[in-house]
Amino acid sequence: MNALNGGLIMLNEMLYKLPPSERRAAKYIIENPEKSIQYTVFELAERSQTSNSAIIRLCRSLGLKGFQELKLRIAGDIITTTEVGSRDINLGESTGSIIKKMMNNNIQAIKDTSDIINVSDLEEAVQALTKARNIYFFGVGGSMVVALDAQQKFLRIKKYTSAFTDLHLLAVQIANHEENDVLVGISFSGETLEVQKAFQIAKENGVNTISITGFGSNSVSNLADIKLFNSPHREATFRSGATSSRMAQLHVIDILFMAVATQEYDQTIQYIDQTRTAISSLKK
């Protein structure tokens, strides 16, 4: 994963969520990325007709440490300009063309997610999951499928894990939580009401929360203790199944799973071998 990419993705996603002065700076950078990475804060402020403080606030709004990190991420975007992009399916599309478009869309979603992941937030999430006695995954609709996938993965390494589809049952579990338990809420939009409510219940009961949402400020991530973001990749209009966004969410789950697994590598291998043996015995 290249931690120095994703600047332009972040700017495009946040553009219309920013205050006017920050938006002017962001718009200028999007339209002039090669020039912008050559400027100092003062020079960029002058050319975008904003102020030094607006540039600094913009970086904070993006969750970045400062202007230097933003420039490095944009420079990485400029170098890796082989963007595949999202493509819709047309009337009478050939099967071969559908295969290629779906591949490209999913690759782009995974790449964009890798580019915008904040490594320090990811490491904080890994530590929380490693220490957790119980992990609760919760999502609605397409995100529910991701929660179920996370459950089966973490169960394989002896993590006491549940994927809830019912908010009432989740509330009961949260009320009876143990120390260091973690709730992972999954919502591509970041506005799913059920996930917001789950996080509010968790906060009231002192349960740690991790959000996995599309990039940017949203209601779910604003309630979370630890915020993880997947690609803001927009779905082509035809595909209501939200395939690319689901791939982006699954990518975050896979990264979390592998990172947690490596914390206790030898023991993890033993657990995986045991689960493989148990599953193999079912085939006999």
Coordinates of C-alpha atoms in Angstrom, one line a residue:
M1 CA 0.0 0.0 0.0
N2 CA 1.3 3.4 -1.0
A3 CA 0.6 5.8 1.9
L4 CA 1.5 8.8 -0.3
N5 CA -1.4 8.8 -2.8
G6 CA -5.0 9.7 -2.6
G7 CA -4.8 13.5 -2.3
L8 CA -6.9 14.2 -5.4
I9 CA -9.4 11.6 -4.3
M10 CA -9.8 13.3 -0.9
L11 CA -10.1 16.8 -2.5
N12 CA -12.8 15.7 -5.0
E13 CA -14.8 13.9 -2.4
M14 CA -14.7 16.7 0.1
L15 CA -15.1 19.6 -2.4
Y16 CA -18.7 20.5 -1.7
K17 CA -18.5 19.7 2.0
L18 CA -15.9 22.4 2.6
P19 CA -16.4 26.1 3.7
P20 CA -16.1 28.6 0.8
S21 CA -12.4 29.6 1.4
E22 CA -11.2 26.0 1.7
R23 CA -13.3 25.0 -1.3
R24 CA -11.6 27.6 -3.5
A25 CA -8.2 26.3 -2.5
A26 CA -9.3 22.7 -3.1
K27 CA -10.8 23.6 -6.5
Y28 CA -7.6 25.3 -7.6
I29 CA -5.5 22.3 -6.6
I30 CA -7.8 19.9 -8.4
E31 CA -7.6 22.0 -11.6
N32 CA -3.8 22.6 -11.2
P33 CA -2.2 19.7 -9.4
E34 CA 1.2 19.9 -11.0
K35 CA 1.6 23.6 -10.2
S36 CA 0.2 23.3 -6.7
I37 CA 2.8 20.8 -5.5
Q38 CA 5.5 23.3 -6.4
Y39 CA 4.0 26.1 -4.3
T40 CA 4.5 27.1 -0.7
V41 CA 1.4 27.6 1.5
F42 CA 1.7 31.4 0.9
E43 CA 2.0 31.0 -2.9
L44 CA -1.0 28.6 -3.1
A45 CA -3.1 30.9 -1.0
E46 CA -2.2 33.8 -3.3
R47 CA -3.0 31.9 -6.5
S48 CA -6.3 30.4 -5.1
Q49 CA -7.4 33.7 -3.7
T50 CA -7.6 32.4 -0.2
S51 CA -5.4 32.7 2.9
N52 CA -2.6 30.7 4.6
S53 CA -5.0 29.7 7.4
A54 CA -7.5 28.4 4.8
I55 CA -4.9 26.1 3.3
I56 CA -3.9 24.8 6.8
R57 CA -7.6 24.3 7.6
L58 CA -8.1 22.4 4.3
C59 CA -5.4 20.0 5.3
R60 CA -7.0 19.4 8.7
S61 CA -10.4 18.9 7.0
L62 CA -8.8 16.1 4.9
G63 CA -7.4 14.5 8.1
L64 CA -3.8 15.2 7.0
K65 CA -0.9 16.3 9.2
G66 CA -0.2 19.4 7.0
F67 CA 0.4 20.9 3.6
Q68 CA 3.5 18.8 3.0
E69 CA 1.6 15.6 3.3
L70 CA -1.1 16.9 0.9
K71 CA 1.6 17.8 -1.6
L72 CA 3.2 14.3 -1.3
R73 CA -0.1 12.6 -1.8
I74 CA -1.0 14.7 -4.9
A75 CA 2.5 14.1 -6.3
G76 CA 1.9 10.3 -5.9
D77 CA -1.4 10.7 -7.7
I78 CA 0.3 12.5 -10.6
I79 CA 2.9 9.8 -10.9
T80 CA 0.3 7.0 -10.9
T81 CA -2.1 8.4 -13.5
T82 CA -3.2 5.0 -14.9
E83 CA -6.7 5.4 -13.4
V84 CA -9.2 2.9 -14.6
G85 CA -12.3 4.7 -13.5
S86 CA -15.9 3.6 -13.1
R87 CA -17.8 2.5 -16.1
D88 CA -21.5 1.8 -16.4
I89 CA -23.1 -1.1 -18.3
N90 CA -25.0 -0.2 -21.5
L91 CA -28.0 -1.7 -23.2
G92 CA -27.0 -4.9 -25.1
E93 CA -23.5 -4.9 -23.6
S94 CA -21.4 -8.0 -24.5
T95 CA -20.5 -10.5 -21.8
G96 CA -16.8 -9.9 -22.5
S97 CA -17.2 -6.1 -22.1
I98 CA -19.1 -6.6 -18.8
I99 CA -16.3 -8.8 -17.5
K100 CA -13.7 -6.1 -18.3
K101 CA -15.8 -3.2 -16.9
M102 CA -16.5 -5.0 -13.6
M103 CA -12.8 -5.9 -13.3
N104 CA -11.8 -2.3 -13.9
N105 CA -14.4 -0.9 -11.5
N106 CA -13.4 -3.2 -8.7
I107 CA -9.6 -2.6 -9.2
Q108 CA -10.2 1.1 -9.1
A109 CA -12.2 0.8 -5.8
I110 CA -9.5 -1.2 -4.2
K111 CA -6.7 1.1 -5.4
D112 CA -8.5 4.2 -4.2
T113 CA -9.2 2.6 -0.8
S114 CA -5.5 1.7 -0.4
D115 CA -4.5 5.3 -1.3
I116 CA -6.7 7.0 1.3
I117 CA -6.2 4.7 4.3
N118 CA -4.6 6.5 7.2
V119 CA -1.9 4.1 8.5
S120 CA -1.9 5.4 12.1
D121 CA -5.7 5.1 12.4
L122 CA -5.5 1.6 10.9
E123 CA -2.8 0.6 13.5
E124 CA -5.0 2.0 16.3
A125 CA -7.9 -0.1 15.0
V126 CA -5.7 -3.2 14.8
Q127 CA -4.6 -2.8 18.4
A128 CA -8.2 -2.4 19.6
L129 CA -9.3 -5.5 17.7
T130 CA -6.3 -7.5 19.1
K131 CA -7.2 -6.6 22.7
A132 CA -10.9 -7.1 22.2
R133 CA -12.6 -10.0 24.0
N134 CA -15.7 -9.7 21.7
I135 CA -16.0 -8.0 18.3
Y136 CA -19.4 -7.0 17.0
F137 CA -19.7 -6.3 13.3
F138 CA -22.8 -4.4 12.1
G139 CA -24.1 -3.3 8.7
V140 CA -27.3 -2.9 6.9
G141 CA -28.1 -4.0 3.3
G142 CA -25.0 -4.5 1.2
S143 CA -22.9 -3.7 4.3
M144 CA -24.5 -6.6 6.2
V145 CA -22.8 -8.9 3.7
V146 CA -19.4 -7.4 4.6
A147 CA -20.2 -7.8 8.3
L148 CA -20.9 -11.5 7.8
D149 CA -17.6 -11.9 5.8
A150 CA -15.7 -10.2 8.7
Q151 CA -17.3 -12.6 11.2
Q152 CA -16.2 -15.7 9.4
K153 CA -12.7 -14.4 8.9
F154 CA -12.1 -13.4 12.5
L155 CA -13.7 -16.6 13.9
R156 CA -11.0 -18.5 12.1
I157 CA -8.3 -16.9 14.4
K158 CA -10.3 -17.5 17.6
K159 CA -11.8 -14.1 18.0
Y160 CA -15.2 -14.1 19.6
T161 CA -17.1 -12.4 16.8
S162 CA -20.7 -11.7 15.9
A163 CA -22.2 -10.2 12.8
F164 CA -25.6 -8.6 13.8
T165 CA -28.4 -8.0 11.4
D166 CA -30.9 -6.9 14.2
L167 CA -30.3 -3.7 16.1
H168 CA -32.3 -4.9 19.0
L169 CA -30.1 -8.0 19.5
L170 CA -27.0 -5.8 19.1
A171 CA -28.2 -3.5 21.8
V172 CA -28.6 -6.4 24.1
Q173 CA -25.1 -7.6 23.4
I174 CA -23.7 -4.1 23.9
A175 CA -25.6 -3.7 27.2
N176 CA -23.8 -6.9 28.4
H177 CA -20.4 -6.1 27.0
E178 CA -17.0 -7.0 28.5
E179 CA -14.0 -4.7 28.9
N180 CA -12.3 -3.9 25.6
D181 CA -15.2 -5.1 23.4
V182 CA -15.3 -3.4 20.0
L183 CA -18.2 -2.5 17.7
V184 CA -17.3 -2.1 14.0
G185 CA -20.0 -0.2 12.1
I186 CA -20.0 -0.5 8.3
S187 CA -21.8 2.0 6.2
F188 CA -20.7 3.2 2.7
S189 CA -22.7 6.4 2.9
G190 CA -21.9 7.0 6.5
E191 CA -25.5 8.1 7.0
T192 CA -27.2 4.7 7.8
L193 CA -29.5 5.5 10.7
E194 CA -29.3 2.0 12.3
V195 CA -25.5 2.2 12.4
Q196 CA -25.7 5.7 13.9
K197 CA -28.0 4.4 16.6
A198 CA -25.8 1.4 17.3
F199 CA -22.8 3.8 17.8
Q200 CA -24.9 6.0 20.2
I201 CA -25.8 2.9 22.3
A202 CA -22.2 1.8 22.3
K203 CA -21.0 5.3 23.5
E204 CA -23.6 5.3 26.3
N205 CA -22.3 1.9 27.4
G206 CA -18.6 2.6 27.1
V207 CA -18.0 0.2 24.1
N208 CA -15.1 1.1 21.7
T209 CA -16.3 1.8 18.1
I210 CA -14.6 1.6 14.7
S211 CA -16.3 3.0 11.6
I212 CA -15.8 1.9 8.0
T213 CA -17.4 4.4 5.7
G214 CA -16.8 6.3 2.5
F215 CA -14.3 9.0 2.8
G216 CA -15.1 12.3 4.5
S217 CA -17.1 13.8 7.4
N218 CA -20.3 11.9 7.9
S219 CA -22.7 11.0 10.7
V220 CA -21.3 7.5 11.4
S221 CA -17.6 8.4 11.4
N222 CA -18.3 11.5 13.5
L223 CA -19.6 9.1 16.2
A224 CA -16.7 6.6 16.0
D225 CA -13.7 6.4 18.3
I226 CA -11.6 5.2 15.3
K227 CA -12.4 6.2 11.8
L228 CA -11.5 4.1 8.8
F229 CA -12.4 5.1 5.2
N230 CA -12.9 3.1 2.0
S231 CA -12.9 4.5 -1.5
P232 CA -15.5 7.2 -2.2
H233 CA -15.8 5.4 -5.6
R234 CA -19.3 6.2 -6.9
E235 CA -21.4 3.5 -8.2
A236 CA -22.4 3.5 -11.9
T237 CA -26.1 4.1 -12.1
F238 CA -27.1 0.8 -13.5
R239 CA -25.6 -1.3 -10.8
S240 CA -27.8 -0.9 -7.8
G241 CA -26.1 -3.9 -6.1
A242 CA -23.3 -1.5 -5.1
T243 CA -20.6 -4.0 -6.2
S244 CA -17.6 -1.7 -6.2
S245 CA -18.3 -0.1 -2.9
R246 CA -18.7 -3.6 -1.4
M247 CA -15.3 -4.5 -2.8
A248 CA -13.8 -1.4 -1.1
Q249 CA -15.4 -2.4 2.2
L250 CA -14.2 -6.0 1.9
H251 CA -10.7 -4.7 1.2
V252 CA -10.6 -2.8 4.5
I253 CA -11.8 -5.9 6.3
D254 CA -9.1 -8.0 4.7
I255 CA -6.5 -5.5 5.7
L256 CA -7.7 -5.5 9.3
F257 CA -7.9 -9.3 9.4
M258 CA -4.3 -9.8 8.1
A259 CA -2.9 -7.0 10.4
V260 CA -4.6 -8.5 13.5
A261 CA -3.5 -12.0 12.4
T262 CA 0.2 -11.0 12.3
Q263 CA 0.1 -9.7 15.9
E264 CA 0.3 -13.2 17.2
Y265 CA 1.5 -15.0 14.1
D266 CA 2.4 -18.4 15.4
Q267 CA -0.8 -18.8 17.4
T268 CA -2.8 -17.5 14.4
I269 CA -1.3 -20.2 12.1
Q270 CA -2.3 -22.8 14.7
Y271 CA -5.9 -21.6 14.8
I272 CA -6.1 -21.5 11.0
D273 CA -4.8 -25.1 10.8
Q274 CA -7.3 -26.2 13.4
T275 CA -10.2 -24.6 11.6
R276 CA -9.0 -26.0 8.3
T277 CA -8.9 -29.5 9.8
A278 CA -12.4 -29.1 11.3
I279 CA -13.9 -28.0 8.0
S280 CA -12.1 -30.7 6.1
S281 CA -13.6 -33.3 8.3
L282 CA -17.1 -32.2 7.2
K283 CA -16.3 -33.3 3.6
K284 CA -15.6 -36.9 4.6

